[in-house]
Short mmCIF file of C-alpha atoms in Angstrom, two decimals:
data_model
loop_
_atom_site.label_atom_id
_atom_site.label_comp_id
_atom_site.label_asym_id
_atom_site.label_seq_id
_atom_site.Cartn_x
_atom_site.Cartn_y
_atom_site.Cartn_z
CA UNK A 1 -0.08 0.09 -0.05
CA UNK A 2 2.92 2.28 0.55
CA UNK A 3 3.58 2.19 -3.08
CA UNK A 4 0.21 3.44 -3.92
CA UNK A 5 0.61 6.35 -1.74
CA UNK A 6 3.88 7.21 -3.36
CA UNK A 7 2.16 7.01 -6.69
CA UNK A 8 -0.78 9.25 -5.55
CA UNK A 9 1.84 11.71 -4.11
CA UNK A 10 3.72 11.88 -7.45
CA UNK A 11 0.50 12.26 -9.45
CA UNK A 12 -0.09 15.99 -8.79
CA UNK A 13 3.57 16.80 -9.21
CA UNK A 14 3.46 15.14 -12.71
CA UNK A 15 0.30 16.86 -13.60
CA UNK A 16 1.69 20.27 -12.48
CA UNK A 17 4.87 19.80 -14.55
CA UNK A 18 2.69 18.86 -17.67
CA UNK A 19 0.83 22.09 -17.11
CA UNK A 20 4.16 24.04 -16.80
CA UNK A 21 5.41 22.25 -19.93
CA UNK A 22 2.70 24.08 -21.95
CA UNK A 23 4.01 27.31 -21.19
CA UNK A 24 6.71 28.97 -23.19
CA UNK A 25 10.04 29.98 -21.73
CA UNK A 26 8.94 33.51 -20.93
CA UNK A 27 5.80 32.49 -19.09
CA UNK A 28 7.93 30.03 -17.10
CA UNK A 29 10.38 32.91 -16.33
CA UNK A 30 7.50 35.08 -15.05
CA UNK A 31 5.99 32.45 -13.03
CA UNK A 32 9.21 31.52 -11.42
CA UNK A 33 10.10 35.21 -10.84
CA UNK A 34 6.85 35.57 -8.86
CA UNK A 35 7.78 32.49 -6.73
CA UNK A 36 11.22 33.62 -6.25
CA UNK A 37 10.01 37.16 -5.07
CA UNK A 38 7.67 35.27 -2.61
CA UNK A 39 10.66 33.47 -1.48
CA UNK A 40 8.97 30.01 -2.56
CA UNK A 41 12.44 28.99 -3.95
CA UNK A 42 11.55 25.18 -3.88
CA UNK A 43 8.71 26.03 -6.29
CA UNK A 44 10.75 28.53 -8.31
CA UNK A 45 13.70 26.31 -9.02
CA UNK A 46 11.95 23.49 -11.09
CA UNK A 47 10.26 26.27 -13.11
CA UNK A 48 13.72 27.93 -13.89
CA UNK A 49 15.17 24.53 -14.82
CA UNK A 50 12.22 23.73 -17.11
CA UNK A 51 12.66 27.34 -18.73
CA UNK A 52 16.25 26.41 -19.38
CA UNK A 53 15.38 23.08 -21.02
CA UNK A 54 12.72 24.70 -23.26
CA UNK A 55 15.15 27.44 -24.48
CA UNK A 56 17.98 24.67 -25.04
CA UNK A 57 15.26 22.92 -27.11
CA UNK A 58 14.43 25.92 -29.04
CA UNK A 59 18.11 26.43 -29.86
CA UNK A 60 18.57 22.88 -31.06
CA UNK A 61 15.31 23.20 -33.16
CA UNK A 62 16.36 26.66 -34.53
CA UNK A 63 19.76 25.27 -35.44
CA UNK A 64 18.20 22.35 -37.31
CA UNK A 65 15.86 24.75 -39.16
CA UNK A 66 18.94 26.83 -40.12
CA UNK A 67 20.90 23.87 -41.28
CA UNK A 68 17.94 22.95 -43.52
CA UNK A 69 17.48 26.39 -45.05
CA UNK A 70 18.95 27.19 -48.30
CA UNK A 71 20.15 30.63 -47.34
CA UNK A 72 22.77 31.42 -44.73
CA UNK A 73 20.60 33.96 -42.86
CA UNK A 74 20.49 34.38 -39.06
CA UNK A 75 17.13 32.47 -38.79
CA UNK A 76 15.27 35.65 -38.07
CA UNK A 77 11.88 35.65 -39.94
CA UNK A 78 10.77 39.07 -41.11
CA UNK A 79 7.22 37.89 -41.29
CA UNK A 80 6.73 38.52 -37.48
CA UNK A 81 6.46 34.64 -36.66
CA UNK A 82 6.50 34.35 -32.85
CA UNK A 83 8.78 31.29 -32.98
CA UNK A 84 11.87 33.15 -34.34
CA UNK A 85 11.39 36.64 -32.71
CA UNK A 86 13.67 35.49 -29.55
CA UNK A 87 17.18 35.79 -29.62
CA UNK A 88 17.63 32.21 -27.94
CA UNK A 89 21.35 32.43 -26.83
CA UNK A 90 20.45 35.53 -25.11
CA UNK A 91 17.39 33.93 -23.56
CA UNK A 92 19.34 31.00 -22.40
CA UNK A 93 21.81 33.42 -20.42
CA UNK A 94 18.77 35.18 -18.88
CA UNK A 95 17.28 31.69 -17.82
CA UNK A 96 20.70 30.46 -16.55
CA UNK A 97 21.18 33.58 -14.43
CA UNK A 98 17.84 33.53 -12.99
CA UNK A 99 18.29 29.71 -11.98
CA UNK A 100 21.79 30.80 -10.70
CA UNK A 101 20.35 33.41 -8.36
CA UNK A 102 17.68 31.04 -7.14
CA UNK A 103 20.41 28.40 -6.31
CA UNK A 104 22.57 31.08 -4.61
CA UNK A 105 19.64 32.07 -2.34
CA UNK A 106 19.10 28.40 -1.57
CA UNK A 107 22.80 28.24 -0.60
CA UNK A 108 23.52 25.79 -3.32
CA UNK A 109 26.61 27.64 -4.12
CA UNK A 110 28.56 25.20 -6.38
CA UNK A 111 25.50 24.77 -8.57
CA UNK A 112 24.84 28.40 -8.67
CA UNK A 113 28.40 28.98 -9.80
CA UNK A 114 28.03 26.35 -12.48
CA UNK A 115 24.90 28.16 -14.12
CA UNK A 116 26.67 31.46 -13.71
CA UNK A 117 29.87 30.17 -15.45
CA UNK A 118 27.69 28.54 -18.32
CA UNK A 119 25.76 31.89 -18.83
#
């Protein structure tokens, strides 16, 4: 029966993560910033981490799209397409710095330093 309780306890966390995964990196950052400001660091950290993952995914996807393009442009679309309006490397720096600040405030100094160094 203990296993059933563990599964039940994990279900809300999984459901919350699925809901968060539907947000874009900017929405995740704003939600995490609100929790960070409220000193809910245990809630902010996973959101910052998910935002980092989303931006990294966008970078990989954009580099694949650039490799498939016939032209050697920067990948910025002049049509106003939301998917390419972001400077994803800059966005990654922002996300890493936010997560680093959260880790620092949680006194996880080594992890904070790693994120800051990567940024």
